[in-house]
XYZ file of C-alpha atoms in Angstrom:
236
model
C 83.903 86.325 110.722
C 81.697 84.119 108.493
C 79.775 81.274 110.185
C 79.101 78.111 108.293
C 75.560 79.217 107.383
C 77.026 82.494 106.015
C 79.728 80.628 103.984
C 77.029 78.363 102.451
C 74.773 81.484 101.708
C 77.873 83.144 100.015
C 78.552 80.064 97.908
C 82.045 79.918 99.329
C 84.384 77.391 97.965
C 87.007 75.418 99.985
C 90.488 75.836 98.276
C 93.800 73.948 99.207
C 97.171 75.762 98.791
C 100.684 74.227 99.049
C 103.275 75.885 101.223
C 105.108 78.972 99.712
C 102.282 79.382 97.199
C 101.372 83.097 96.052
C 97.550 83.380 96.299
C 97.712 86.818 94.679
C 100.183 89.695 93.959
C 99.993 93.274 95.144
C 98.246 95.425 92.557
C 96.199 92.544 90.882
C 92.347 93.188 90.593
C 90.590 92.206 93.791
C 88.211 89.470 92.988
C 88.100 87.334 95.997
C 87.470 87.397 99.950
C 89.324 84.708 101.861
C 88.626 83.103 105.420
C 91.436 80.830 106.488
C 90.356 77.274 107.739
C 93.921 75.791 108.282
C 97.550 76.968 107.812
C 99.097 80.365 107.827
C 99.367 83.181 105.175
C 101.759 86.237 105.267
C 100.476 89.474 103.665
C 103.470 91.592 102.370
C 104.969 94.001 100.014
C 108.001 93.482 97.780
C 110.779 95.888 98.774
C 114.237 96.535 97.089
C 116.191 94.914 99.930
C 113.644 92.804 101.663
C 109.915 91.965 101.711
C 107.868 94.087 104.291
C 105.339 91.926 106.056
C 102.100 93.719 106.873
C 100.605 90.737 109.059
C 100.243 87.125 109.427
C 96.925 85.496 109.025
C 95.942 82.431 111.211
C 92.782 79.990 111.080
C 89.650 81.670 111.683
C 90.987 85.159 110.467
C 90.238 86.740 107.141
C 91.990 88.583 104.368
C 91.301 90.302 101.002
C 88.821 92.726 102.696
C 89.506 95.493 100.222
C 87.536 93.609 97.682
C 84.549 95.376 98.678
C 85.890 98.721 97.568
C 85.209 100.346 94.101
C 87.473 99.084 91.469
C 89.352 96.986 94.060
C 93.002 96.001 93.739
C 95.048 93.875 96.059
C 96.980 96.346 98.476
C 99.446 93.483 99.424
C 100.655 90.066 98.160
C 99.249 86.925 99.795
C 101.656 83.769 100.344
C 101.133 80.775 102.189
C 103.659 79.878 104.973
C 102.443 76.120 105.224
C 99.935 73.854 103.558
C 96.766 76.083 103.867
C 93.016 75.682 103.404
C 90.921 78.550 102.934
C 87.261 79.462 102.190
C 87.109 81.720 98.964
C 84.114 84.212 98.410
C 83.564 85.917 95.158
C 83.338 89.630 95.373
C 79.589 89.740 94.077
C 78.612 87.121 96.629
C 80.426 88.986 99.533
C 78.681 92.381 98.500
C 75.165 90.562 98.271
C 75.836 88.888 101.732
C 76.634 92.197 103.322
C 73.489 94.077 101.908
C 71.382 91.311 103.435
C 73.116 91.180 106.764
C 73.454 94.596 108.419
C 75.147 93.242 111.588
C 77.775 91.499 109.460
C 78.356 94.577 107.362
C 78.895 96.538 110.660
C 81.355 93.977 112.041
C 83.188 93.989 108.484
C 83.510 97.807 108.868
C 84.851 97.711 112.187
C 87.494 95.038 111.200
C 88.452 97.515 108.420
C 88.790 100.371 110.655
C 90.585 98.371 113.173
C 93.237 97.037 110.418
C 93.762 100.609 109.291
C 94.263 101.810 112.833
C 96.819 99.130 113.651
C 98.854 99.473 110.486
C 98.944 103.153 110.759
C 100.094 102.739 114.424
C 102.722 100.260 113.513
C 104.116 102.240 110.653
C 104.330 105.389 112.768
C 106.263 103.396 115.479
C 108.857 102.163 113.085
C 110.371 105.623 112.941
C 109.279 106.855 116.498
C 110.067 104.065 118.854
C 113.249 102.049 119.599
C 113.262 98.204 118.389
C 112.421 96.981 121.875
C 109.111 98.840 122.089
C 108.240 97.882 118.406
C 108.712 94.284 119.162
C 106.868 94.294 122.418
C 103.851 96.063 120.908
C 103.855 93.691 118.073
C 103.944 90.627 120.134
C 101.435 92.147 122.772
C 98.781 92.940 119.898
C 98.919 89.350 118.470
C 98.735 87.801 121.826
C 95.687 89.803 122.855
C 94.035 89.037 119.637
C 94.495 85.385 119.904
C 93.309 85.365 123.427
C 90.174 87.267 122.442
C 89.630 84.829 119.365
C 89.795 81.839 121.786
C 86.910 83.484 123.789
C 84.698 83.526 120.652
C 82.221 80.707 120.068
C 83.530 80.410 116.443
C 87.048 79.713 117.679
C 86.354 76.053 118.068
C 88.789 73.021 118.341
C 88.782 72.705 114.508
C 90.357 75.923 114.272
C 92.450 76.228 117.243
C 94.279 73.113 116.553
C 95.853 74.622 113.308
C 97.008 77.945 115.068
C 100.269 77.807 116.824
C 99.343 80.549 119.245
C 96.024 78.963 120.139
C 97.635 75.417 120.544
C 99.576 76.417 123.834
C 97.349 79.017 125.314
C 96.124 76.394 127.916
C 99.716 74.961 128.257
C 101.452 78.119 129.503
C 104.977 78.273 130.710
C 104.945 77.902 134.768
C 105.576 81.551 135.157
C 102.666 82.628 132.776
C 104.438 82.992 129.671
C 102.903 81.669 126.349
C 104.622 81.037 123.090
C 104.967 83.670 120.385
C 104.020 82.377 117.119
C 106.701 84.132 115.008
C 110.397 83.483 114.271
C 112.817 86.249 114.709
C 113.040 86.541 111.041
C 109.215 87.197 110.744
C 109.451 89.858 113.431
C 112.141 91.608 111.457
C 110.135 91.362 108.232
C 106.945 92.792 109.950
C 108.922 95.662 111.523
C 111.194 96.386 108.694
C 114.116 95.891 111.043
C 117.355 93.839 110.390
C 117.262 90.333 111.788
C 120.452 90.927 113.530
C 118.781 93.744 115.406
C 115.828 91.747 116.367
C 118.057 88.969 117.653
C 120.093 91.382 119.797
C 117.047 93.111 121.199
C 115.231 89.865 122.040
C 118.281 88.887 124.211
C 118.144 92.243 125.892
C 114.348 91.745 126.552
C 115.008 88.320 127.890
C 117.563 89.746 130.264
C 115.107 92.385 131.417
C 112.410 89.769 132.000
C 110.101 91.439 129.222
C 110.186 88.241 126.896
C 111.542 84.716 127.465
C 113.995 82.904 125.220
C 113.995 79.187 125.797
C 115.443 76.497 123.357
C 115.350 79.236 120.597
C 111.704 79.830 121.157
C 110.123 83.209 122.196
C 107.603 83.458 125.140
C 105.567 86.240 126.112
C 103.493 87.064 129.333
C 100.127 88.639 128.549
C 99.022 91.206 131.118
C 95.274 91.472 131.145
C 94.311 94.927 132.224
C 91.177 95.510 134.531
C 89.737 97.899 132.025
C 88.761 96.867 128.457
C 91.269 97.218 125.885
C 90.958 99.593 123.023
C 89.023 98.429 120.113
C 92.058 99.007 118.000
C 94.039 96.565 119.646
C 91.554 93.677 119.370
C 90.046 92.511 116.095
C 86.905 90.522 115.894
């Protein structure tokens, strides 16, 4: 979202975090905005039985957007999955940047709306749709998001080399399938399902040709529609 020039203008600092490091906890005052340079981060809420994962953040993506709100607090916790490098922007600097760059402000607002739409959609699906459709919608969403990101000028090799999905987009399985960047446990956490349910459902989807399970890895074939996809399914 933020180019190198905008990061410089916002006095962003590059920070390094080890794997399994909690960057912030849900409910803490929101003080910073983050743009991932390398690694992976999960955004989650702590539940009584298991954590509920809201989303996974990959290089080139951002988190902590609610920092622009009045009296902001973190709406989820953020934890690194691997060694991670992120650009960190203070709240005051981000607000100043948005005031002086209307186009960026508009893009930022669209992203917040898209995030809200996606999470509302996924939350409703956890009660309305069977496990198979939940899994397919989740994988399809992230697949199209990664494909869209690879088409952006900002998604250069320095970012793509750190993203498990982007790494293999040009090395598809012979029948057109691309790797899914999640484990079955991560899918279960993101959908609030039991991992046993996900494992059983993935086998059923594999048998039906909707997913591929090869050497314990998941693959998905992206079907690009002729018409433009709804904005709620593609984040910029």
